Amino acid sequence: MSKSIIKFVRLSPTKARLIAREVQGMNAELALASLQFMPNRGARFIANAISSAVANGGFEPEEVVVSSCRVDAGPVLKRFRPRARGSASRIRKPTSHILVEVSKAQKEA
């Protein structure tokens, strides 16, 4: 089993979790192929994490399965936007930590 972590991705964790649930349990080669055609911005980051985890273990994408794909919340950048009559509203810019674990595929006999 090998893993890869990408920290401080400027993407909301809720948006990234939708994509992470799609690829969990998939073959790594199939997951990379399906992420390539997803229109979401987070798909590029998760595909990068999967290919990094595969390379960290010294595997080939055909022989491993994405056993775990987790997206945790990172720190939130807080900004302010001026509003009417001297007030201000808060802008939250969330970040994410993406953790991917791959393991050898179980041979079914």
PDB file of C-alpha atoms in Angstrom:
ATOM      1  CA  MET A   1       0.000   0.000   0.000  1.00  0.00           C
ATOM      2  CA  SER A   2       1.271   3.453  -0.840  1.00  0.00           C
ATOM      3  CA  LYS A   3      -0.189   6.875  -0.327  1.00  0.00           C
ATOM      4  CA  SER A   4       0.090  10.451  -1.488  1.00  0.00           C
ATOM      5  CA  ILE A   5      -1.042  13.710   0.115  1.00  0.00           C
ATOM      6  CA  ILE A   6      -1.640  17.016  -1.633  1.00  0.00           C
ATOM      7  CA  LYS A   7      -2.073  19.827   0.859  1.00  0.00           C
ATOM      8  CA  PHE A   8      -3.495  23.336   0.665  1.00  0.00           C
ATOM      9  CA  VAL A   9      -5.414  22.889  -2.592  1.00  0.00           C
ATOM     10  CA  ARG A  10      -7.484  26.022  -3.231  1.00  0.00           C
ATOM     11  CA  LEU A  11     -10.722  24.092  -3.664  1.00  0.00           C
ATOM     12  CA  SER A  12     -13.708  23.592  -1.420  1.00  0.00           C
ATOM     13  CA  PRO A  13     -13.627  20.208   0.360  1.00  0.00           C
ATOM     14  CA  THR A  14     -17.309  19.570  -0.376  1.00  0.00           C
ATOM     15  CA  LYS A  15     -16.724  19.949  -4.111  1.00  0.00           C
ATOM     16  CA  ALA A  16     -13.645  17.718  -4.007  1.00  0.00           C
ATOM     17  CA  ARG A  17     -15.435  15.013  -1.956  1.00  0.00           C
ATOM     18  CA  LEU A  18     -17.993  14.511  -4.733  1.00  0.00           C
ATOM     19  CA  ILE A  19     -15.203  13.474  -7.084  1.00  0.00           C
ATOM     20  CA  ALA A  20     -13.333  11.475  -4.427  1.00  0.00           C
ATOM     21  CA  ARG A  21     -16.395   9.275  -3.843  1.00  0.00           C
ATOM     22  CA  GLU A  22     -16.579   8.489  -7.569  1.00  0.00           C
ATOM     23  CA  VAL A  23     -13.083   6.987  -7.785  1.00  0.00           C
ATOM     24  CA  GLN A  24     -12.965   5.118  -4.475  1.00  0.00           C
ATOM     25  CA  GLY A  25     -12.589   1.384  -5.050  1.00  0.00           C
ATOM     26  CA  MET A  26     -11.822   1.770  -8.769  1.00  0.00           C
ATOM     27  CA  ASN A  27      -8.838   0.397 -10.605  1.00  0.00           C
ATOM     28  CA  ALA A  28      -6.223   3.185 -10.751  1.00  0.00           C
ATOM     29  CA  GLU A  29      -5.981   3.089 -14.547  1.00  0.00           C
ATOM     30  CA  LEU A  30      -9.766   3.332 -14.918  1.00  0.00           C
ATOM     31  CA  ALA A  31      -9.941   6.094 -12.300  1.00  0.00           C
ATOM     32  CA  LEU A  32      -7.303   8.179 -14.101  1.00  0.00           C
ATOM     33  CA  ALA A  33      -9.109   7.702 -17.416  1.00  0.00           C
ATOM     34  CA  SER A  34     -12.483   8.762 -16.001  1.00  0.00           C
ATOM     35  CA  LEU A  35     -11.019  11.760 -14.153  1.00  0.00           C
ATOM     36  CA  GLN A  36      -9.423  12.987 -17.363  1.00  0.00           C
ATOM     37  CA  PHE A  37     -12.864  13.601 -18.875  1.00  0.00           C
ATOM     38  CA  MET A  38     -14.586  15.101 -15.828  1.00  0.00           C
ATOM     39  CA  PRO A  39     -15.298  18.830 -16.165  1.00  0.00           C
ATOM     40  CA  ASN A  40     -14.684  19.524 -12.469  1.00  0.00           C
ATOM     41  CA  ARG A  41     -11.580  21.418 -11.384  1.00  0.00           C
ATOM     42  CA  GLY A  42     -10.962  19.024  -8.508  1.00  0.00           C
ATOM     43  CA  ALA A  43     -10.665  16.044 -10.857  1.00  0.00           C
ATOM     44  CA  ARG A  44      -7.263  17.304 -12.006  1.00  0.00           C
ATOM     45  CA  PHE A  45      -5.948  17.459  -8.420  1.00  0.00           C
ATOM     46  CA  ILE A  46      -7.281  14.003  -7.511  1.00  0.00           C
ATOM     47  CA  ALA A  47      -5.841  12.495 -10.704  1.00  0.00           C
ATOM     48  CA  ASN A  48      -2.478  14.010  -9.806  1.00  0.00           C
ATOM     49  CA  ALA A  49      -2.693  12.493  -6.314  1.00  0.00           C
ATOM     50  CA  ILE A  50      -3.596   9.043  -7.686  1.00  0.00           C
ATOM     51  CA  SER A  51      -0.722   9.016 -10.169  1.00  0.00           C
ATOM     52  CA  SER A  52       1.635  10.175  -7.420  1.00  0.00           C
ATOM     53  CA  ALA A  53       0.481   7.397  -5.070  1.00  0.00           C
ATOM     54  CA  VAL A  54       0.973   4.809  -7.819  1.00  0.00           C
ATOM     55  CA  ALA A  55       4.487   6.103  -8.499  1.00  0.00           C
ATOM     56  CA  ASN A  56       5.346   6.222  -4.770  1.00  0.00           C
ATOM     57  CA  GLY A  57       4.697   2.489  -4.491  1.00  0.00           C
ATOM     58  CA  GLY A  58       6.543   1.676  -7.698  1.00  0.00           C
ATOM     59  CA  PHE A  59       3.420   0.084  -9.190  1.00  0.00           C
ATOM     60  CA  GLU A  60       1.800   0.200 -12.602  1.00  0.00           C
ATOM     61  CA  PRO A  61      -1.710   1.745 -12.755  1.00  0.00           C
ATOM     62  CA  GLU A  62      -3.234  -1.526 -14.055  1.00  0.00           C
ATOM     63  CA  GLU A  63      -2.245  -3.537 -10.986  1.00  0.00           C
ATOM     64  CA  VAL A  64      -3.518  -1.310  -8.157  1.00  0.00           C
ATOM     65  CA  VAL A  65      -6.883  -0.199  -6.779  1.00  0.00           C
ATOM     66  CA  VAL A  66      -7.717   3.145  -5.157  1.00  0.00           C
ATOM     67  CA  SER A  67      -8.434   1.799  -1.674  1.00  0.00           C
ATOM     68  CA  SER A  68      -9.026   5.181  -0.037  1.00  0.00           C
ATOM     69  CA  CYS A  69      -9.539   8.698  -1.355  1.00  0.00           C
ATOM     70  CA  ARG A  70     -10.145  11.199   1.423  1.00  0.00           C
ATOM     71  CA  VAL A  71     -10.576  14.974   1.307  1.00  0.00           C
ATOM     72  CA  ASP A  72     -10.098  16.891   4.554  1.00  0.00           C
ATOM     73  CA  ALA A  73     -10.671  20.574   5.178  1.00  0.00           C
ATOM     74  CA  GLY A  74      -7.607  22.789   5.299  1.00  0.00           C
ATOM     75  CA  PRO A  75      -7.283  26.322   6.636  1.00  0.00           C
ATOM     76  CA  VAL A  76      -9.723  28.936   5.365  1.00  0.00           C
ATOM     77  CA  LEU A  77      -8.441  32.216   3.949  1.00  0.00           C
ATOM     78  CA  LYS A  78     -10.692  34.992   5.208  1.00  0.00           C
ATOM     79  CA  ARG A  79     -11.131  38.109   3.106  1.00  0.00           C
ATOM     80  CA  PHE A  80     -13.496  41.068   3.288  1.00  0.00           C
ATOM     81  CA  ARG A  81     -15.497  42.824   0.603  1.00  0.00           C
ATOM     82  CA  PRO A  82     -16.677  46.402   1.185  1.00  0.00           C
ATOM     83  CA  ARG A  83     -20.446  46.799   1.168  1.00  0.00           C
ATOM     84  CA  ALA A  84     -22.921  49.622   1.317  1.00  0.00           C
ATOM     85  CA  ARG A  85     -22.930  52.226   4.120  1.00  0.00           C
ATOM     86  CA  GLY A  86     -19.465  51.405   5.424  1.00  0.00           C
ATOM     87  CA  SER A  87     -20.094  47.776   6.261  1.00  0.00           C
ATOM     88  CA  ALA A  88     -18.209  44.712   5.022  1.00  0.00           C
ATOM     89  CA  SER A  89     -19.068  41.106   4.271  1.00  0.00           C
ATOM     90  CA  ARG A  90     -16.757  38.167   4.777  1.00  0.00           C
ATOM     91  CA  ILE A  91     -15.466  36.059   1.895  1.00  0.00           C
ATOM     92  CA  ARG A  92     -14.302  32.553   2.798  1.00  0.00           C
ATOM     93  CA  LYS A  93     -11.720  30.921   0.543  1.00  0.00           C
ATOM     94  CA  PRO A  94     -11.511  27.290   1.706  1.00  0.00           C
ATOM     95  CA  THR A  95      -8.597  24.927   1.106  1.00  0.00           C
ATOM     96  CA  SER A  96      -8.431  21.128   1.058  1.00  0.00           C
ATOM     97  CA  HIS A  97      -6.020  18.329   1.870  1.00  0.00           C
ATOM     98  CA  ILE A  98      -6.367  15.353  -0.507  1.00  0.00           C
ATOM     99  CA  LEU A  99      -5.133  11.937   0.682  1.00  0.00           C
ATOM    100  CA  VAL A 100      -5.110   8.965  -1.704  1.00  0.00           C
ATOM    101  CA  GLU A 101      -4.107   5.394  -0.819  1.00  0.00           C
ATOM    102  CA  VAL A 102      -3.623   2.672  -3.403  1.00  0.00           C
ATOM    103  CA  SER A 103      -3.115  -1.030  -2.780  1.00  0.00           C
ATOM    104  CA  LYS A 104      -2.545  -4.164  -4.833  1.00  0.00           C
ATOM    105  CA  ALA A 105      -5.649  -5.577  -6.492  1.00  0.00           C
ATOM    106  CA  GLN A 106      -6.950  -8.805  -4.966  1.00  0.00           C
ATOM    107  CA  LYS A 107      -6.807 -11.704  -7.430  1.00  0.00           C
ATOM    108  CA  GLU A 108     -10.131 -13.506  -7.612  1.00  0.00           C
ATOM    109  CA  ALA A 109      -9.785 -17.251  -8.180  1.00  0.00           C
TER     110      ALA A 109
END
